[in-house]
XYZ file of N, CA and C in Angstrom:
408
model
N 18.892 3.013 -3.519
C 17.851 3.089 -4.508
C 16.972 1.854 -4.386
N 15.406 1.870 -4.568
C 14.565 0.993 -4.184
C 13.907 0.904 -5.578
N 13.665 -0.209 -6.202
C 12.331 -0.531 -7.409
C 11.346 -0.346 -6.860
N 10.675 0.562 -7.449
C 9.137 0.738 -6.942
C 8.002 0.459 -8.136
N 8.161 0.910 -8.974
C 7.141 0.372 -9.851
C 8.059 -0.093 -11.820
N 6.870 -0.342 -12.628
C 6.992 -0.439 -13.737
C 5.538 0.236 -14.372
N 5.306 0.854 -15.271
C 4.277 1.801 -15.611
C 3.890 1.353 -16.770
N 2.808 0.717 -17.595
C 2.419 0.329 -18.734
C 1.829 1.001 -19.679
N 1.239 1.712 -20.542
C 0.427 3.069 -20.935
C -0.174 1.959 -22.051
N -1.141 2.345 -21.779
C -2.855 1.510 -22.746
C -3.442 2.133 -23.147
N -4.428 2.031 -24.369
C -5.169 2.576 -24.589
C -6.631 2.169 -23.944
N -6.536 0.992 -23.091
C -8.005 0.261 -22.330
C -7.527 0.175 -21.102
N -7.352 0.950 -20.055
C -6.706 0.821 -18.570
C -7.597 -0.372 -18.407
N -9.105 -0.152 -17.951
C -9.809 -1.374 -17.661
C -9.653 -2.545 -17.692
N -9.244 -2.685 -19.485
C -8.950 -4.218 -19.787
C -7.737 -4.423 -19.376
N -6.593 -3.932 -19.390
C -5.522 -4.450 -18.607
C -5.559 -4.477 -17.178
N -6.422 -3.829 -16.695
C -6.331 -3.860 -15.280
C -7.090 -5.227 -14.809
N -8.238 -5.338 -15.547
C -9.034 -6.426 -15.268
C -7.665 -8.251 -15.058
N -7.158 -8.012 -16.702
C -5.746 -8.762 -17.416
C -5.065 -9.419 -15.729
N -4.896 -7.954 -15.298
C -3.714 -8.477 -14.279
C -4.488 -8.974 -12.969
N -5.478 -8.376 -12.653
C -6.257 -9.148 -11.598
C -6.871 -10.406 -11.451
N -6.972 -10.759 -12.931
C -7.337 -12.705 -12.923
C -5.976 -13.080 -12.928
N -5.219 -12.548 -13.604
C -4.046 -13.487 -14.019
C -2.877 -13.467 -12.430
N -2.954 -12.857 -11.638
C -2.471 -12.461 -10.067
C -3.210 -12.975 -9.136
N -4.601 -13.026 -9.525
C -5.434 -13.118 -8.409
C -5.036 -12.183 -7.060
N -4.438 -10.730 -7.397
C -4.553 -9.959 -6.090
C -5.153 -8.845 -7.121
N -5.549 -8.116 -5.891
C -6.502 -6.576 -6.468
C -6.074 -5.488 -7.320
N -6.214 -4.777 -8.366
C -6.164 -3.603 -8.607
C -6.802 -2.263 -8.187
N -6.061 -1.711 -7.789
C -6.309 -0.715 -7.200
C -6.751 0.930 -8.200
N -7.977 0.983 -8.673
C -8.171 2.321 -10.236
C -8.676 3.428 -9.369
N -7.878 4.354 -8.903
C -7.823 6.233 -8.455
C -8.917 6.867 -9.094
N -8.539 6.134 -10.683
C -9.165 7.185 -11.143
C -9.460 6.671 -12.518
N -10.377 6.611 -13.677
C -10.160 6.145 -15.086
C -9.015 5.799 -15.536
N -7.729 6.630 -15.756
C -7.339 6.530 -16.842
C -5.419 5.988 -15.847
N -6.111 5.493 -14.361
C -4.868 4.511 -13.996
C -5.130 4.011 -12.985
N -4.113 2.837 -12.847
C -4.601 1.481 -12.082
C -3.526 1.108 -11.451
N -3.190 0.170 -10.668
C -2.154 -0.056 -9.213
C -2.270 -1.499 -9.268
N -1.326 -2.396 -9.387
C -1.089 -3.673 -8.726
C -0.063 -3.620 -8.112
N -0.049 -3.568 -6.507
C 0.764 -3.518 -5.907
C 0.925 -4.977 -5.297
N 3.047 -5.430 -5.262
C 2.889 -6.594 -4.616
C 4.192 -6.313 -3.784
N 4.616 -7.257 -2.822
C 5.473 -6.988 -1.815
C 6.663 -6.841 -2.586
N 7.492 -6.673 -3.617
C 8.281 -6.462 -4.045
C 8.387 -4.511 -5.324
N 7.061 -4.454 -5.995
C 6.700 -3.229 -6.543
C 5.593 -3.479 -7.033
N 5.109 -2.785 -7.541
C 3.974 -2.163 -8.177
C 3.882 -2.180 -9.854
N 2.694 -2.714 -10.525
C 2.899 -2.860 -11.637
C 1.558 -1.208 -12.202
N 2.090 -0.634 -12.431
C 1.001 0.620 -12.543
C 0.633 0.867 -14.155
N -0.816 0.949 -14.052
C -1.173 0.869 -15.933
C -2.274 2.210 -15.698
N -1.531 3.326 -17.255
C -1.628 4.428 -17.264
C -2.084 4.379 -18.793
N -3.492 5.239 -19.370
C -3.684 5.762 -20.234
C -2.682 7.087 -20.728
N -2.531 7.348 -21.745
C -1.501 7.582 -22.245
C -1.576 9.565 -22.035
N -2.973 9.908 -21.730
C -2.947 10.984 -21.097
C -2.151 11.087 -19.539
N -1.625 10.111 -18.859
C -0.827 10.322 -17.438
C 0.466 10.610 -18.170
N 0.892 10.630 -19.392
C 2.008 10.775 -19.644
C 1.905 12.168 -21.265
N 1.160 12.724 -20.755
C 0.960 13.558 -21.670
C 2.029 14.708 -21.836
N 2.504 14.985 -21.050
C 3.469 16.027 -20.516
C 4.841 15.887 -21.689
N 4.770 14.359 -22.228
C 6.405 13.956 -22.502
C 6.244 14.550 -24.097
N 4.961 14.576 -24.672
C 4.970 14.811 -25.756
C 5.125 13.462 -26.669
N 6.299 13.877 -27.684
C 6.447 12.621 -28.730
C 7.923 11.834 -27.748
N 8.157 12.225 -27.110
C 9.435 11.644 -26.253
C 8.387 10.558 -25.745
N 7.084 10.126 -24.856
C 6.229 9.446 -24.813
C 6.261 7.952 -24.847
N 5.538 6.761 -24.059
C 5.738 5.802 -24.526
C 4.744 5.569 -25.498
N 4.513 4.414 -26.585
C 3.486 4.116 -27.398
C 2.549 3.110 -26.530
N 1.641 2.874 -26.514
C 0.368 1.947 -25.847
C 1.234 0.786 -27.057
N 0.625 -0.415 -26.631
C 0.706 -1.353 -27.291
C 2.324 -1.957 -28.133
N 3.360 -1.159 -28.230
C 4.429 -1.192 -28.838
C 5.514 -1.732 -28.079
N 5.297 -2.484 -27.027
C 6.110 -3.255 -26.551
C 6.970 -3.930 -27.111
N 8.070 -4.545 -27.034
C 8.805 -5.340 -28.254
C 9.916 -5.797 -27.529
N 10.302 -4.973 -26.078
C 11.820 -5.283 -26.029
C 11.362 -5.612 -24.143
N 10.711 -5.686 -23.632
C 10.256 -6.124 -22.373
C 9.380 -6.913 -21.422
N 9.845 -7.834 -20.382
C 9.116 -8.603 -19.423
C 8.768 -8.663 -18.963
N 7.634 -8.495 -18.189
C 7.257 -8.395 -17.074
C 7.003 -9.705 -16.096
N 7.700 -9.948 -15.355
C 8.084 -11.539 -14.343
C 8.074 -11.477 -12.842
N 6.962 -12.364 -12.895
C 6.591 -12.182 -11.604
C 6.913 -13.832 -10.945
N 7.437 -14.212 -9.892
C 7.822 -15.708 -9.238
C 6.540 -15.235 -8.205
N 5.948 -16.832 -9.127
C 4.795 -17.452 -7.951
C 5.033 -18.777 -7.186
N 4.444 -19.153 -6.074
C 4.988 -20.248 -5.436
C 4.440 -21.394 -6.280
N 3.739 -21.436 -7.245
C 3.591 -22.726 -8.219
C 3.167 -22.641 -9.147
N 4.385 -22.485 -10.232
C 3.737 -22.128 -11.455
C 2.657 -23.014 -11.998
N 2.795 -24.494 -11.209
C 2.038 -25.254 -12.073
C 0.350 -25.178 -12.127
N 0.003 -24.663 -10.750
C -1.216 -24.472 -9.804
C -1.726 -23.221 -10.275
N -0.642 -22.617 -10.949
C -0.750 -21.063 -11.330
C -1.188 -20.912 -13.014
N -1.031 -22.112 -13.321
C -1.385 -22.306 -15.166
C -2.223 -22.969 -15.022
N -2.565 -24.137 -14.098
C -4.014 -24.754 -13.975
C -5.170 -23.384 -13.660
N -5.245 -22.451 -13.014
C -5.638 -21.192 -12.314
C -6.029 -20.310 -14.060
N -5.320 -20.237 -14.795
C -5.260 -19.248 -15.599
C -5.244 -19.800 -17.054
N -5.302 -20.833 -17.390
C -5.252 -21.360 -18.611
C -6.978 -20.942 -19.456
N -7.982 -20.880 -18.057
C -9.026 -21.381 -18.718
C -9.230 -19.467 -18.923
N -8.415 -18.962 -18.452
C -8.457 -17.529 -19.434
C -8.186 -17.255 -20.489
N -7.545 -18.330 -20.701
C -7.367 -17.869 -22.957
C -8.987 -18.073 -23.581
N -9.414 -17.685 -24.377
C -8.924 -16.756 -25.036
C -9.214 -14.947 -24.534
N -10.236 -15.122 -23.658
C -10.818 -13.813 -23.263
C -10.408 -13.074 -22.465
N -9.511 -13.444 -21.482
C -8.013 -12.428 -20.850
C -7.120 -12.931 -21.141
N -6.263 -13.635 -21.640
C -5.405 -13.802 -21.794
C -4.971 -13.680 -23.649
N -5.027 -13.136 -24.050
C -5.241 -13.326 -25.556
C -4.129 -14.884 -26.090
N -2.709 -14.575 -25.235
C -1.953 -15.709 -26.176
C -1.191 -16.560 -25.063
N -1.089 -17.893 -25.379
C 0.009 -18.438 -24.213
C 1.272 -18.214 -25.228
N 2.568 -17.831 -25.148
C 3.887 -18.168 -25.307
C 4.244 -19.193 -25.002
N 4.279 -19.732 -24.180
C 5.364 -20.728 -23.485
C 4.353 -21.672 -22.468
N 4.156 -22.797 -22.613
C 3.393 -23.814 -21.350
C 4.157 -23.746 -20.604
N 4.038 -24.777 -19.253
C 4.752 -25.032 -18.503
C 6.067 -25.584 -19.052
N 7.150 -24.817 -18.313
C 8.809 -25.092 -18.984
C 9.954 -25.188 -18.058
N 10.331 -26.180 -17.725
C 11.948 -25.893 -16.941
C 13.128 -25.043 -18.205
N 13.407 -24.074 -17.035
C 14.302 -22.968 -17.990
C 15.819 -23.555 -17.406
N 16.929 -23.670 -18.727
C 18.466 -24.186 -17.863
C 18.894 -23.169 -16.871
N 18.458 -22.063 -16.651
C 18.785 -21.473 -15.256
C 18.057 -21.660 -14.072
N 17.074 -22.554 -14.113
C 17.038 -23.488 -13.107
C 15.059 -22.782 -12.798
N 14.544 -22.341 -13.473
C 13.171 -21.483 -13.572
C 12.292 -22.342 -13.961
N 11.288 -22.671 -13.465
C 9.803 -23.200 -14.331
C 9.016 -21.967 -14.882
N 8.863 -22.221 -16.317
C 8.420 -20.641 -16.580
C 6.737 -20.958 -17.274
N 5.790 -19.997 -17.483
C 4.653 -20.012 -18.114
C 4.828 -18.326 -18.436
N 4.602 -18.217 -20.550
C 4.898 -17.068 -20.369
C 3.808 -17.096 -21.499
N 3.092 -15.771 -21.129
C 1.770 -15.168 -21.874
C 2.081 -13.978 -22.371
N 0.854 -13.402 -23.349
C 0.855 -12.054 -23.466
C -0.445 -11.211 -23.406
N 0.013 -10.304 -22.653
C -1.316 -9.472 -22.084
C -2.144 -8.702 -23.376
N -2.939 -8.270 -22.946
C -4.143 -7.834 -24.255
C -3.177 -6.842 -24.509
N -2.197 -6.180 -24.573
C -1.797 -5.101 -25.610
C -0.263 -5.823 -26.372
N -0.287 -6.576 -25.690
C 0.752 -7.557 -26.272
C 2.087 -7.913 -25.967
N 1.965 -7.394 -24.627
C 3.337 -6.922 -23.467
C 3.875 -9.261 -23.178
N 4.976 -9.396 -23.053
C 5.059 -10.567 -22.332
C 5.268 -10.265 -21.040
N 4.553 -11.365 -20.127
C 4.549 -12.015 -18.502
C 5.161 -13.048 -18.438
N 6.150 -13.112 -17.653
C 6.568 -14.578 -17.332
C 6.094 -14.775 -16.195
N 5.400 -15.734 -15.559
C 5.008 -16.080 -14.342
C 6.173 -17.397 -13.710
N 6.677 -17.464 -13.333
C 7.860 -18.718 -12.777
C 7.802 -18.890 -11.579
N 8.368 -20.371 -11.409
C 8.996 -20.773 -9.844
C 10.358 -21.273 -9.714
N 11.251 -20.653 -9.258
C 12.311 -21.285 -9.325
C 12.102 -22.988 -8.675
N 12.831 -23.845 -9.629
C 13.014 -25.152 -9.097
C 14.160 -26.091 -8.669
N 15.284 -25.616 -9.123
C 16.623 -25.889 -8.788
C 17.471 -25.138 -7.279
N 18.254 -26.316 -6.883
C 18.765 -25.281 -5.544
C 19.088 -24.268 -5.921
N 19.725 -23.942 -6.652
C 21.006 -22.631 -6.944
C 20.097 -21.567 -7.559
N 18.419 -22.005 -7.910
C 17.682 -20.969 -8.564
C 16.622 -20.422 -6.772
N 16.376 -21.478 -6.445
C 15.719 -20.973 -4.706
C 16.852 -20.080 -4.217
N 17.747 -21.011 -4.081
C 19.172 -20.107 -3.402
C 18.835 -18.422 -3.559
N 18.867 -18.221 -4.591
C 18.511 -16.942 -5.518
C 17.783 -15.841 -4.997
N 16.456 -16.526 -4.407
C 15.403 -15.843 -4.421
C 15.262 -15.763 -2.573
N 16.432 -16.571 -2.375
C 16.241 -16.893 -0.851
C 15.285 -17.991 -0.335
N 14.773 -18.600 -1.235
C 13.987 -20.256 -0.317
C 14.749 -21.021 -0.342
């Protein structure tokens, strides 16, 4: 079994799509209105108006009702990576969570929240046993 994506459902594909393309600095990829593609060498972060999931009915996810999930992506410097993205608050980035942080499992973390209110952790591992991890 392979991770291939994580699927977000919005009510503004645009604005989240826009969200993840400053805050990544790699491309989104939009098919079509109502969904969008950030693909990176590990999966795909895919953001879907809530008609791609119309089929489920009230079984369905809610846009915006996030509460219990992360989305974490390891960049090679978080620090270079919050200098890069800070000067996006307030207008993509709506909130910082967390500045720059050594986490005791050995993580430098910067954690935001995207315009529907989802958290990102962006990190670098900094400890041996946390590289070890990731394989550097």
């Amino acid at each position: 079994m392979d991770f291939v994506s994580v699927r977000v459902i919005t009510h503004d594909v645009e604005r989240l799509a826009t969200f993840w393309e400053q805050v990544t600095g790699l491309p989104v990829t939009r098919p079509v209105p109502v969904f969008a593609e950030l693909r990176t060498p590990a999966g795909t972060i895919a953001i879907g108006a809530p008609a791609t999931v119309g089929m489920l009915g009230d079984a369905g996810p809610v846009p915006g009702q996030n509460r219990s999930v992360f989305v974490e992506l390891r960049v090679d410097d978080v620090d270079a990576t919050w200098e890069r993205i800070k000067g996006l608050v307030p207008q993509t980035i709506p909130e910082i969570v967390l500045e720059p942080t050594d986490m005791p499992w050995g993580n430098r973390s910067v954690i935001l929240r995207d315009p529907d209110g989802g958290l990102v952790n962006l990190f670098t591992p900094i400890t041996p046993e946390a590289k070890a991890k990731y394989g550097l």
